[in-house]
Structures are given as C-alpha cells and as structure tokens.
Amino acid sequence: MTLIATESLTKVYGGGVTALSELTVTVEPGIVGLVGANGAGKSTLIKLLLGLLTPTRGRVRVLGMDPTTDPAGVRARVGYMPEHDCLPPDLSAAELVTHLGQISGLPRTAARERASEALRHVGLHEERHRPVGGYSTGMKQRVKLAQALVHDPDLLLLDEPTNGLDPAGRDAMLALVHRIGTEFGISVLVCSHLLGEVERICDTLVAIDGGRLLRADHIAAMTSTTDVLAVEVSEGTETLATRLAALDLPVSREGRLLLVPLADQQTYDLIIGAVADLDLPLHRLDQRRHRVAELFARREGSHV
C-alpha cells in the first residue's frame, strides 16, 4: 500500500503566506527522508498528514485515508514524534507512555505492557520509573520516540528526531530509527534539515524547497557515481597535482581532494603511476558520488 500520496497539495496561511505549493508526490513503504531548509514546509506537510491542518486546496492521503475527513483513523495507524517537547516533568516515562497509549485507544493493561516494550526498544527500560524532568536531552528524545511506537503504528512521522543531540546521541538515534524501519516492519518518514543524516539511513528521499517539490527518488539514484575521480594523499598534494597536470590530466582542488575527470581506465593507471613515482601515501582513489546537497546548491545557483 502507498504510504503517502499528495496531489497539488497547497497550504496558504493567513496573510497570504504560502507554506506548500502544488505539491504532488507519492511515497512507498520504507525509510523515507523529508528534507529541506528550515521554513521549507516540512512541518506544515507533517501537520497536514496528521489532519492537524486543512489544505487550502489539493488532496492528501495517508495509508489510503484522508486525514482531512478522517483524522482519527489516520492517527490510529500513525505514530508522531514532534520536534519540540513539553513532557510533564513529574511523570515517569512509564506513566507518560502508558497514558498516551490509552489516549491512542489501548486498554490500560495493554497500554502498560506496550509502554514497557516500547521503552525497552528505545533503551530506557532501566530508567522507565524515573521522573522525565531529570532526563537528559537524548533520553527525552527517546521518550518521544517510545510514545510514537506505543500503539504499534504502521507509519512513524519523526520531526527532527536528532534535534538537540550531540554527535554520539545523533548516531545512536539514527541507528535506532534505522533498526525500527528495517526490523520492526514499520515505515518511517524522517523530517530533517541535516542532509547527511537522511543519506545514511533512508531508502527514499523527498526534497522540498520553498514549499515546492525539488525531487523525490531513491537515495541510490540521487547518490550515483559521477565521471570524476577523487584522489587524496596524506602528503604531497601540490606535488601530485603538478605531476598530473604534466600528464595532461585536468585537475581541480576541493579541500584535500584532487578531482580528475575519468576518461577511461588509463586515467586510473596514470594517477596510480604518478603516486608510485612520487612515493606518496595514497589515502583515497575512487569515483565521486553525487550528494543530496547538490539539489539545493543547483536551486540556489538558479536564483543568483
């Protein structure tokens, strides 16, 4: 079943501010990244998917349902982790997630059991009876993820799940999200402005800018190899660049990298030969890949 489908979806706020404009996209099951700069329309789209906002025009479907006319039906099958939290500081994680499970329609006993299971999955089982007010930022993010899981949804909507986390916390959260998407049989929509994060864990990407769709495609297609070789040596970069230029190879610099157009196998041979002749420590020699960030760079360039 298609996860999400929109057709000419548009949302205009009071004062004529257009948050989404004519968005048409179809999203299939898996781990999906929704990316764009702050203000691109990501959070507005999530609120439309949950039925918290009404479209100005256009259509939206979530798991085949219309969140505008059946928001309760959508929310029964969708878990939502908001970007910002207002967790009651005096409640324990177990109490909070159990309560939210009951709000989702679970009987109290089932909600308590599911809360314990969800908190175990996110790594908070041992801490589940502590007041949430004493939790670190990373632990609070995990509580928010647990409450999104408690009613066993078919789809998770995660709005900036690594918000406020340090690098180690980001890595742990991304690993957890990837595990949920690959082992739990739950599809995940990850909303983020950090492109590197979605490239690491997502199968598919939806990129929006200024409320409009830039591209929706598999990550593999967006990060395919280019016809450019990236060469990196631990030392002697300038010396190598001079030697390659003398061999009639076009060379450009990007930080520590030398970029050389790949014509044929001889290009590899010439580079390897030059590195060997100069007795330089070769750190990297491979075909460069496209990056998701290039989508936005091209967009910015078109407005210059």
PDB file of C-alpha atoms in Angstrom:
ATOM      1  CA  MET A   1       0.000   0.000   0.000  1.00  0.00           C
ATOM      2  CA  THR A   2       1.174   3.528  -0.774  1.00  0.00           C
ATOM      3  CA  LEU A   3       2.197   5.339   2.416  1.00  0.00           C
ATOM      4  CA  ILE A   4       1.550   8.918   1.393  1.00  0.00           C
ATOM      5  CA  ALA A   5       0.104  10.487  -1.748  1.00  0.00           C
ATOM      6  CA  THR A   6      -0.475  14.167  -2.397  1.00  0.00           C
ATOM      7  CA  GLU A   7      -1.913  15.877  -5.442  1.00  0.00           C
ATOM      8  CA  SER A   8      -1.434  19.632  -5.971  1.00  0.00           C
ATOM      9  CA  LEU A   9      -1.341  19.991  -2.180  1.00  0.00           C
ATOM     10  CA  THR A  10      -1.262  23.654  -1.197  1.00  0.00           C
ATOM     11  CA  LYS A  11      -1.377  25.392   2.171  1.00  0.00           C
ATOM     12  CA  VAL A  12      -1.665  29.166   2.430  1.00  0.00           C
ATOM     13  CA  TYR A  13      -1.702  30.708   5.897  1.00  0.00           C
ATOM     14  CA  GLY A  14      -3.422  33.940   6.875  1.00  0.00           C
ATOM     15  CA  GLY A  15      -1.718  36.953   5.382  1.00  0.00           C
ATOM     16  CA  GLY A  16      -1.065  35.124   2.138  1.00  0.00           C
ATOM     17  CA  VAL A  17       1.996  33.161   3.318  1.00  0.00           C
ATOM     18  CA  THR A  18       2.302  30.033   1.141  1.00  0.00           C
ATOM     19  CA  ALA A  19       3.881  27.156   3.091  1.00  0.00           C
ATOM     20  CA  LEU A  20       3.246  24.455   0.453  1.00  0.00           C
ATOM     21  CA  SER A  21       2.555  24.989  -3.231  1.00  0.00           C
ATOM     22  CA  GLU A  22       1.160  22.414  -5.672  1.00  0.00           C
ATOM     23  CA  LEU A  23       2.986  19.501  -4.007  1.00  0.00           C
ATOM     24  CA  THR A  24       2.408  16.238  -5.867  1.00  0.00           C
ATOM     25  CA  VAL A  25       4.318  13.218  -4.592  1.00  0.00           C
ATOM     26  CA  THR A  26       3.823   9.507  -3.920  1.00  0.00           C
ATOM     27  CA  VAL A  27       5.743   7.769  -1.129  1.00  0.00           C
ATOM     28  CA  GLU A  28       6.080   3.991  -0.902  1.00  0.00           C
ATOM     29  CA  PRO A  29       6.853   1.929   2.261  1.00  0.00           C
ATOM     30  CA  GLY A  30      10.351   2.048   3.729  1.00  0.00           C
ATOM     31  CA  ILE A  31      12.523   4.628   5.480  1.00  0.00           C
ATOM     32  CA  VAL A  32      11.852   7.948   3.799  1.00  0.00           C
ATOM     33  CA  GLY A  33      13.679  11.226   4.302  1.00  0.00           C
ATOM     34  CA  LEU A  34      11.804  14.523   4.046  1.00  0.00           C
ATOM     35  CA  VAL A  35      14.479  17.183   3.662  1.00  0.00           C
ATOM     36  CA  GLY A  36      14.633  20.915   3.177  1.00  0.00           C
ATOM     37  CA  ALA A  37      15.933  24.029   4.864  1.00  0.00           C
ATOM     38  CA  ASN A  38      14.150  25.477   7.877  1.00  0.00           C
ATOM     39  CA  GLY A  39      10.969  27.083   6.560  1.00  0.00           C
ATOM     40  CA  ALA A  40      10.789  24.812   3.506  1.00  0.00           C
ATOM     41  CA  GLY A  41       7.358  23.490   4.511  1.00  0.00           C
ATOM     42  CA  LYS A  42       8.318  20.189   6.164  1.00  0.00           C
ATOM     43  CA  SER A  43       6.461  20.713   9.434  1.00  0.00           C
ATOM     44  CA  THR A  44       3.415  22.060   7.599  1.00  0.00           C
ATOM     45  CA  LEU A  45       3.327  18.896   5.496  1.00  0.00           C
ATOM     46  CA  ILE A  46       3.503  16.697   8.597  1.00  0.00           C
ATOM     47  CA  LYS A  47       0.611  18.602  10.197  1.00  0.00           C
ATOM     48  CA  LEU A  48      -1.425  18.131   7.018  1.00  0.00           C
ATOM     49  CA  LEU A  49      -0.625  14.400   7.059  1.00  0.00           C
ATOM     50  CA  LEU A  50      -1.886  14.173  10.643  1.00  0.00           C
ATOM     51  CA  GLY A  51      -5.049  16.166   9.972  1.00  0.00           C
ATOM     52  CA  LEU A  52      -3.928  18.981  12.280  1.00  0.00           C
ATOM     53  CA  LEU A  53      -4.207  21.440   9.388  1.00  0.00           C
ATOM     54  CA  THR A  54      -6.654  21.616   6.493  1.00  0.00           C
ATOM     55  CA  PRO A  55      -5.295  22.055   2.949  1.00  0.00           C
ATOM     56  CA  THR A  56      -6.111  25.275   1.149  1.00  0.00           C
ATOM     57  CA  ARG A  57      -6.513  23.116  -1.952  1.00  0.00           C
ATOM     58  CA  GLY A  58      -5.342  19.798  -3.312  1.00  0.00           C
ATOM     59  CA  ARG A  59      -5.599  16.256  -1.957  1.00  0.00           C
ATOM     60  CA  VAL A  60      -3.656  14.208   0.577  1.00  0.00           C
ATOM     61  CA  ARG A  61      -3.875  10.520   1.502  1.00  0.00           C
ATOM     62  CA  VAL A  62      -2.097   8.658   4.304  1.00  0.00           C
ATOM     63  CA  LEU A  63      -2.275   4.848   4.168  1.00  0.00           C
ATOM     64  CA  GLY A  64      -5.210   5.304   1.804  1.00  0.00           C
ATOM     65  CA  MET A  65      -7.111   7.551   4.233  1.00  0.00           C
ATOM     66  CA  ASP A  66      -7.938  11.251   4.016  1.00  0.00           C
ATOM     67  CA  PRO A  67      -6.634  12.993   7.159  1.00  0.00           C
ATOM     68  CA  THR A  68      -8.917  15.947   6.473  1.00  0.00           C
ATOM     69  CA  THR A  69     -12.097  13.879   6.812  1.00  0.00           C
ATOM     70  CA  ASP A  70     -10.796  11.010   8.983  1.00  0.00           C
ATOM     71  CA  PRO A  71      -8.027  12.378  11.228  1.00  0.00           C
ATOM     72  CA  ALA A  72      -8.782   9.876  13.996  1.00  0.00           C
ATOM     73  CA  GLY A  73      -8.425   6.967  11.572  1.00  0.00           C
ATOM     74  CA  VAL A  74      -5.048   8.274  10.408  1.00  0.00           C
ATOM     75  CA  ARG A  75      -3.733   8.882  13.922  1.00  0.00           C
ATOM     76  CA  ALA A  76      -4.753   5.368  14.981  1.00  0.00           C
ATOM     77  CA  ARG A  77      -2.232   3.988  12.471  1.00  0.00           C
ATOM     78  CA  VAL A  78       0.430   6.697  12.605  1.00  0.00           C
ATOM     79  CA  GLY A  79       2.924   7.499  15.367  1.00  0.00           C
ATOM     80  CA  TYR A  80       4.177  11.083  15.649  1.00  0.00           C
ATOM     81  CA  MET A  81       7.370  12.329  17.298  1.00  0.00           C
ATOM     82  CA  PRO A  82       7.262  16.157  17.420  1.00  0.00           C
ATOM     83  CA  GLU A  83      10.361  18.309  17.075  1.00  0.00           C
ATOM     84  CA  HIS A  84       9.764  20.168  20.346  1.00  0.00           C
ATOM     85  CA  ASP A  85       8.570  18.618  23.570  1.00  0.00           C
ATOM     86  CA  CYS A  86       6.573  19.625  26.613  1.00  0.00           C
ATOM     87  CA  LEU A  87       6.958  16.449  28.651  1.00  0.00           C
ATOM     88  CA  PRO A  88       5.389  16.581  32.158  1.00  0.00           C
ATOM     89  CA  PRO A  89       8.485  16.668  34.412  1.00  0.00           C
ATOM     90  CA  ASP A  90       6.891  14.906  37.388  1.00  0.00           C
ATOM     91  CA  LEU A  91       5.688  11.847  35.465  1.00  0.00           C
ATOM     92  CA  SER A  92       7.884   8.825  34.881  1.00  0.00           C
ATOM     93  CA  ALA A  93       8.460   7.650  31.330  1.00  0.00           C
ATOM     94  CA  ALA A  94       6.416   4.534  32.065  1.00  0.00           C
ATOM     95  CA  GLU A  95       3.466   6.582  33.326  1.00  0.00           C
ATOM     96  CA  LEU A  96       3.617   9.033  30.435  1.00  0.00           C
ATOM     97  CA  VAL A  97       3.894   6.462  27.648  1.00  0.00           C
ATOM     98  CA  THR A  98       1.188   4.310  29.264  1.00  0.00           C
ATOM     99  CA  HIS A  99      -1.152   7.315  29.447  1.00  0.00           C
ATOM    100  CA  LEU A 100      -0.511   8.237  25.817  1.00  0.00           C
ATOM    101  CA  GLY A 101      -1.101   4.615  24.837  1.00  0.00           C
ATOM    102  CA  GLN A 102      -4.514   4.797  26.490  1.00  0.00           C
ATOM    103  CA  ILE A 103      -5.274   8.030  24.647  1.00  0.00           C
ATOM    104  CA  SER A 104      -4.447   6.115  21.453  1.00  0.00           C
ATOM    105  CA  GLY A 105      -7.194   3.632  22.330  1.00  0.00           C
ATOM    106  CA  LEU A 106      -5.335   0.856  24.152  1.00  0.00           C
ATOM    107  CA  PRO A 107      -6.878  -0.678  27.300  1.00  0.00           C
ATOM    108  CA  ARG A 108      -4.890   0.198  30.444  1.00  0.00           C
ATOM    109  CA  THR A 109      -3.267  -3.222  30.859  1.00  0.00           C
ATOM    110  CA  ALA A 110      -2.300  -3.398  27.189  1.00  0.00           C
ATOM    111  CA  ALA A 111      -1.042   0.203  27.307  1.00  0.00           C
ATOM    112  CA  ARG A 112       1.171  -0.602  30.301  1.00  0.00           C
ATOM    113  CA  GLU A 113       2.617  -3.669  28.573  1.00  0.00           C
ATOM    114  CA  ARG A 114       3.173  -1.834  25.299  1.00  0.00           C
ATOM    115  CA  ALA A 115       4.778   1.112  27.122  1.00  0.00           C
ATOM    116  CA  SER A 116       7.254  -1.202  28.829  1.00  0.00           C
ATOM    117  CA  GLU A 117       8.065  -2.845  25.495  1.00  0.00           C
ATOM    118  CA  ALA A 118       8.455   0.469  23.652  1.00  0.00           C
ATOM    119  CA  LEU A 119      10.743   1.885  26.354  1.00  0.00           C
ATOM    120  CA  ARG A 120      12.857  -1.270  26.191  1.00  0.00           C
ATOM    121  CA  HIS A 121      13.190  -0.899  22.421  1.00  0.00           C
ATOM    122  CA  VAL A 122      14.463   2.677  22.771  1.00  0.00           C
ATOM    123  CA  GLY A 123      16.907   1.787  25.553  1.00  0.00           C
ATOM    124  CA  LEU A 124      15.055   3.276  28.536  1.00  0.00           C
ATOM    125  CA  HIS A 125      13.773   0.130  30.249  1.00  0.00           C
ATOM    126  CA  GLU A 126      16.051   0.529  33.290  1.00  0.00           C
ATOM    127  CA  GLU A 127      15.207   4.226  33.624  1.00  0.00           C
ATOM    128  CA  ARG A 128      11.482   3.981  32.932  1.00  0.00           C
ATOM    129  CA  HIS A 129      10.355   4.737  36.504  1.00  0.00           C
ATOM    130  CA  ARG A 130      12.440   7.913  36.881  1.00  0.00           C
ATOM    131  CA  PRO A 131      10.714  11.312  36.511  1.00  0.00           C
ATOM    132  CA  VAL A 132      11.133  12.633  32.981  1.00  0.00           C
ATOM    133  CA  GLY A 133      12.220  16.031  34.336  1.00  0.00           C
ATOM    134  CA  GLY A 134      15.564  14.508  35.339  1.00  0.00           C
ATOM    135  CA  TYR A 135      16.257  13.044  31.900  1.00  0.00           C
ATOM    136  CA  SER A 136      18.973  14.245  29.547  1.00  0.00           C
ATOM    137  CA  THR A 137      18.027  15.654  26.133  1.00  0.00           C
ATOM    138  CA  GLY A 138      18.850  12.331  24.496  1.00  0.00           C
ATOM    139  CA  MET A 139      16.652  10.420  26.942  1.00  0.00           C
ATOM    140  CA  LYS A 140      13.762  12.827  26.369  1.00  0.00           C
ATOM    141  CA  GLN A 141      14.071  12.273  22.620  1.00  0.00           C
ATOM    142  CA  ARG A 142      13.831   8.532  23.254  1.00  0.00           C
ATOM    143  CA  VAL A 143      10.708   9.002  25.382  1.00  0.00           C
ATOM    144  CA  LYS A 144       9.124  10.888  22.486  1.00  0.00           C
ATOM    145  CA  LEU A 145      10.038   8.034  20.161  1.00  0.00           C
ATOM    146  CA  ALA A 146       8.622   5.456  22.585  1.00  0.00           C
ATOM    147  CA  GLN A 147       5.259   7.242  22.794  1.00  0.00           C
ATOM    148  CA  ALA A 148       5.118   7.281  18.987  1.00  0.00           C
ATOM    149  CA  LEU A 149       5.630   3.497  18.992  1.00  0.00           C
ATOM    150  CA  VAL A 150       3.342   2.551  21.862  1.00  0.00           C
ATOM    151  CA  HIS A 151       0.192   1.843  19.815  1.00  0.00           C
ATOM    152  CA  ASP A 152       2.064  -0.275  17.210  1.00  0.00           C
ATOM    153  CA  PRO A 153       1.611   2.073  14.228  1.00  0.00           C
ATOM    154  CA  ASP A 154       2.129   1.267  10.555  1.00  0.00           C
ATOM    155  CA  LEU A 155       3.907   4.583   9.949  1.00  0.00           C
ATOM    156  CA  LEU A 156       6.112   6.826  12.085  1.00  0.00           C
ATOM    157  CA  LEU A 157       6.411  10.562  11.407  1.00  0.00           C
ATOM    158  CA  LEU A 158       9.598  11.824  13.067  1.00  0.00           C
ATOM    159  CA  ASP A 159      10.093  15.601  13.046  1.00  0.00           C
ATOM    160  CA  GLU A 160      13.813  16.401  13.541  1.00  0.00           C
ATOM    161  CA  PRO A 161      14.475  13.318  15.746  1.00  0.00           C
ATOM    162  CA  THR A 162      18.124  14.302  16.406  1.00  0.00           C
ATOM    163  CA  ASN A 163      17.256  17.847  17.494  1.00  0.00           C
ATOM    164  CA  GLY A 164      19.494  18.996  20.367  1.00  0.00           C
ATOM    165  CA  LEU A 165      21.654  15.861  20.439  1.00  0.00           C
ATOM    166  CA  ASP A 166      25.453  15.716  20.466  1.00  0.00           C
ATOM    167  CA  PRO A 167      27.243  13.684  17.730  1.00  0.00           C
ATOM    168  CA  ALA A 168      27.181  10.453  19.750  1.00  0.00           C
ATOM    169  CA  GLY A 169      23.500  10.956  20.543  1.00  0.00           C
ATOM    170  CA  ARG A 170      22.736  11.622  16.874  1.00  0.00           C
ATOM    171  CA  ASP A 171      24.461   8.412  15.832  1.00  0.00           C
ATOM    172  CA  ALA A 172      22.560   6.409  18.451  1.00  0.00           C
ATOM    173  CA  MET A 173      19.192   7.907  17.446  1.00  0.00           C
ATOM    174  CA  LEU A 174      19.824   7.302  13.737  1.00  0.00           C
ATOM    175  CA  ALA A 175      20.817   3.690  14.426  1.00  0.00           C
ATOM    176  CA  LEU A 176      17.623   3.231  16.437  1.00  0.00           C
ATOM    177  CA  VAL A 177      15.440   4.733  13.699  1.00  0.00           C
ATOM    178  CA  HIS A 178      17.120   2.528  11.094  1.00  0.00           C
ATOM    179  CA  ARG A 179      16.523  -0.544  13.258  1.00  0.00           C
ATOM    180  CA  ILE A 180      12.838   0.314  13.655  1.00  0.00           C
ATOM    181  CA  GLY A 181      12.467   0.711   9.901  1.00  0.00           C
ATOM    182  CA  THR A 182      14.312  -2.485   8.984  1.00  0.00           C
ATOM    183  CA  GLU A 183      13.445  -4.890  11.811  1.00  0.00           C
ATOM    184  CA  PHE A 184      10.057  -3.794  13.159  1.00  0.00           C
ATOM    185  CA  GLY A 185       8.187  -3.686   9.857  1.00  0.00           C
ATOM    186  CA  ILE A 186       7.218  -0.048  10.449  1.00  0.00           C
ATOM    187  CA  SER A 187       7.657   2.547   7.723  1.00  0.00           C
ATOM    188  CA  VAL A 188       9.323   5.779   8.826  1.00  0.00           C
ATOM    189  CA  LEU A 189       9.208   9.334   7.492  1.00  0.00           C
ATOM    190  CA  VAL A 190      12.201  11.251   8.890  1.00  0.00           C
ATOM    191  CA  CYS A 191      11.908  15.025   8.629  1.00  0.00           C
ATOM    192  CA  SER A 192      15.318  16.724   8.810  1.00  0.00           C
ATOM    193  CA  HIS A 193      17.304  19.703   7.551  1.00  0.00           C
ATOM    194  CA  LEU A 194      20.555  17.707   8.026  1.00  0.00           C
ATOM    195  CA  LEU A 195      21.113  16.061   4.661  1.00  0.00           C
ATOM    196  CA  GLY A 196      23.910  13.768   5.797  1.00  0.00           C
ATOM    197  CA  GLU A 197      21.579  12.097   8.285  1.00  0.00           C
ATOM    198  CA  VAL A 198      18.980  11.056   5.745  1.00  0.00           C
ATOM    199  CA  GLU A 199      21.628   9.845   3.297  1.00  0.00           C
ATOM    200  CA  ARG A 200      22.869   7.456   5.999  1.00  0.00           C
ATOM    201  CA  ILE A 201      19.608   5.731   6.900  1.00  0.00           C
ATOM    202  CA  CYS A 202      16.917   6.379   4.283  1.00  0.00           C
ATOM    203  CA  ASP A 203      15.889   4.351   1.225  1.00  0.00           C
ATOM    204  CA  THR A 204      13.992   7.190  -0.432  1.00  0.00           C
ATOM    205  CA  LEU A 205      14.173  10.950  -0.245  1.00  0.00           C
ATOM    206  CA  VAL A 206      11.644  13.738  -0.782  1.00  0.00           C
ATOM    207  CA  ALA A 207      13.326  17.133  -1.113  1.00  0.00           C
ATOM    208  CA  ILE A 208      11.295  20.334  -0.881  1.00  0.00           C
ATOM    209  CA  ASP A 209      12.328  23.964  -1.056  1.00  0.00           C
ATOM    210  CA  GLY A 210      10.130  26.994  -0.567  1.00  0.00           C
ATOM    211  CA  GLY A 211       7.096  24.717  -0.297  1.00  0.00           C
ATOM    212  CA  ARG A 212       7.719  23.128  -3.707  1.00  0.00           C
ATOM    213  CA  LEU A 213       8.957  19.678  -4.627  1.00  0.00           C
ATOM    214  CA  LEU A 214      12.562  19.573  -5.809  1.00  0.00           C
ATOM    215  CA  ARG A 215      12.844  15.821  -6.299  1.00  0.00           C
ATOM    216  CA  ALA A 216      11.537  12.518  -4.958  1.00  0.00           C
ATOM    217  CA  ASP A 217      13.634   9.448  -5.688  1.00  0.00           C
ATOM    218  CA  HIS A 218      15.580   6.543  -4.242  1.00  0.00           C
ATOM    219  CA  ILE A 219      18.726   7.600  -2.381  1.00  0.00           C
ATOM    220  CA  ALA A 220      20.794   5.318  -4.629  1.00  0.00           C
ATOM    221  CA  ALA A 221      19.680   7.292  -7.689  1.00  0.00           C
ATOM    222  CA  MET A 222      20.491  10.612  -6.026  1.00  0.00           C
ATOM    223  CA  THR A 223      23.950   9.492  -4.902  1.00  0.00           C
ATOM    224  CA  SER A 224      25.034   7.635  -8.038  1.00  0.00           C
ATOM    225  CA  THR A 225      28.665   7.712  -9.140  1.00  0.00           C
ATOM    226  CA  THR A 226      29.961  10.542 -11.311  1.00  0.00           C
ATOM    227  CA  ASP A 227      32.616  10.580 -14.036  1.00  0.00           C
ATOM    228  CA  VAL A 228      35.067  12.265 -11.687  1.00  0.00           C
ATOM    229  CA  LEU A 229      37.823  10.591  -9.674  1.00  0.00           C
ATOM    230  CA  ALA A 230      38.561  11.829  -6.165  1.00  0.00           C
ATOM    231  CA  VAL A 231      42.224  11.484  -5.213  1.00  0.00           C
ATOM    232  CA  GLU A 232      43.592  12.081  -1.729  1.00  0.00           C
ATOM    233  CA  VAL A 233      47.140  11.615  -0.485  1.00  0.00           C
ATOM    234  CA  SER A 234      48.254  12.102   3.109  1.00  0.00           C
ATOM    235  CA  GLU A 235      51.009  14.476   1.987  1.00  0.00           C
ATOM    236  CA  GLY A 236      52.355  15.990  -1.214  1.00  0.00           C
ATOM    237  CA  THR A 237      49.017  17.102  -2.664  1.00  0.00           C
ATOM    238  CA  GLU A 238      50.500  20.030  -4.601  1.00  0.00           C
ATOM    239  CA  THR A 239      53.341  17.880  -5.935  1.00  0.00           C
ATOM    240  CA  LEU A 240      50.862  15.285  -7.181  1.00  0.00           C
ATOM    241  CA  ALA A 241      48.652  17.960  -8.764  1.00  0.00           C
ATOM    242  CA  THR A 242      51.642  19.310 -10.683  1.00  0.00           C
ATOM    243  CA  ARG A 243      52.616  15.833 -11.891  1.00  0.00           C
ATOM    244  CA  LEU A 244      49.066  15.003 -13.047  1.00  0.00           C
ATOM    245  CA  ALA A 245      48.826  18.306 -14.921  1.00  0.00           C
ATOM    246  CA  ALA A 246      52.118  17.456 -16.639  1.00  0.00           C
ATOM    247  CA  LEU A 247      50.466  14.211 -17.783  1.00  0.00           C
ATOM    248  CA  ASP A 248      47.713  16.303 -19.450  1.00  0.00           C
ATOM    249  CA  LEU A 249      45.108  15.343 -16.844  1.00  0.00           C
ATOM    250  CA  PRO A 250      42.722  18.202 -15.915  1.00  0.00           C
ATOM    251  CA  VAL A 251      42.979  18.679 -12.146  1.00  0.00           C
ATOM    252  CA  SER A 252      40.895  20.782  -9.754  1.00  0.00           C
ATOM    253  CA  ARG A 253      41.130  21.152  -5.993  1.00  0.00           C
ATOM    254  CA  GLU A 254      38.449  20.743  -3.347  1.00  0.00           C
ATOM    255  CA  GLY A 255      39.991  20.928   0.089  1.00  0.00           C
ATOM    256  CA  ARG A 256      42.347  17.969   0.452  1.00  0.00           C
ATOM    257  CA  LEU A 257      40.921  16.286  -2.643  1.00  0.00           C
ATOM    258  CA  LEU A 258      42.192  16.383  -6.207  1.00  0.00           C
ATOM    259  CA  LEU A 259      39.361  15.941  -8.710  1.00  0.00           C
ATOM    260  CA  VAL A 260      40.221  14.392 -12.080  1.00  0.00           C
ATOM    261  CA  PRO A 261      37.721  13.673 -14.909  1.00  0.00           C
ATOM    262  CA  LEU A 262      37.560   9.927 -15.609  1.00  0.00           C
ATOM    263  CA  ALA A 263      38.066   9.323 -19.333  1.00  0.00           C
ATOM    264  CA  ASP A 264      38.918   5.609 -19.289  1.00  0.00           C
ATOM    265  CA  GLN A 265      40.971   3.006 -17.435  1.00  0.00           C
ATOM    266  CA  GLN A 266      44.150   4.837 -18.431  1.00  0.00           C
ATOM    267  CA  THR A 267      43.175   7.695 -16.107  1.00  0.00           C
ATOM    268  CA  TYR A 268      43.405   5.298 -13.151  1.00  0.00           C
ATOM    269  CA  ASP A 269      46.744   3.953 -14.416  1.00  0.00           C
ATOM    270  CA  LEU A 270      48.245   7.417 -14.816  1.00  0.00           C
ATOM    271  CA  ILE A 271      47.197   8.506 -11.322  1.00  0.00           C
ATOM    272  CA  ILE A 272      48.448   5.325  -9.647  1.00  0.00           C
ATOM    273  CA  GLY A 273      51.713   5.566 -11.591  1.00  0.00           C
ATOM    274  CA  ALA A 274      52.236   9.189 -10.549  1.00  0.00           C
ATOM    275  CA  VAL A 275      51.556   8.396  -6.890  1.00  0.00           C
ATOM    276  CA  ALA A 276      54.022   5.484  -7.024  1.00  0.00           C
ATOM    277  CA  ASP A 277      56.724   7.511  -8.797  1.00  0.00           C
ATOM    278  CA  LEU A 278      56.466  10.269  -6.185  1.00  0.00           C
ATOM    279  CA  ASP A 279      56.343   7.708  -3.349  1.00  0.00           C
ATOM    280  CA  LEU A 280      53.269   9.353  -1.830  1.00  0.00           C
ATOM    281  CA  PRO A 281      50.902   7.687   0.681  1.00  0.00           C
ATOM    282  CA  LEU A 282      47.609   7.193  -1.218  1.00  0.00           C
ATOM    283  CA  HIS A 283      44.613   7.617   1.060  1.00  0.00           C
ATOM    284  CA  ARG A 284      41.750   7.605  -1.441  1.00  0.00           C
ATOM    285  CA  LEU A 285      41.131   6.936  -5.119  1.00  0.00           C
ATOM    286  CA  ASP A 286      37.544   6.378  -6.180  1.00  0.00           C
ATOM    287  CA  GLN A 287      34.726   7.698  -8.317  1.00  0.00           C
ATOM    288  CA  ARG A 288      32.988  10.598  -6.678  1.00  0.00           C
ATOM    289  CA  ARG A 289      29.296  10.291  -5.889  1.00  0.00           C
ATOM    290  CA  HIS A 290      26.551  12.836  -6.286  1.00  0.00           C
ATOM    291  CA  ARG A 291      25.346  14.265  -2.986  1.00  0.00           C
ATOM    292  CA  VAL A 292      21.858  15.244  -1.912  1.00  0.00           C
ATOM    293  CA  ALA A 293      23.172  18.728  -1.097  1.00  0.00           C
ATOM    294  CA  GLU A 294      23.780  19.305  -4.814  1.00  0.00           C
ATOM    295  CA  LEU A 295      19.995  19.519  -5.316  1.00  0.00           C
ATOM    296  CA  PHE A 296      19.848  22.615  -3.143  1.00  0.00           C
ATOM    297  CA  ALA A 297      23.103  24.040  -4.494  1.00  0.00           C
ATOM    298  CA  ARG A 298      21.710  23.929  -8.030  1.00  0.00           C
ATOM    299  CA  ARG A 299      18.496  25.552  -6.790  1.00  0.00           C
ATOM    300  CA  GLU A 300      20.424  28.376  -5.148  1.00  0.00           C
ATOM    301  CA  GLY A 301      22.561  28.812  -8.257  1.00  0.00           C
ATOM    302  CA  SER A 302      19.489  29.237 -10.427  1.00  0.00           C
ATOM    303  CA  HIS A 303      18.425  32.226  -8.284  1.00  0.00           C
ATOM    304  CA  VAL A 304      21.754  34.055  -8.468  1.00  0.00           C
TER     305      VAL A 304
END
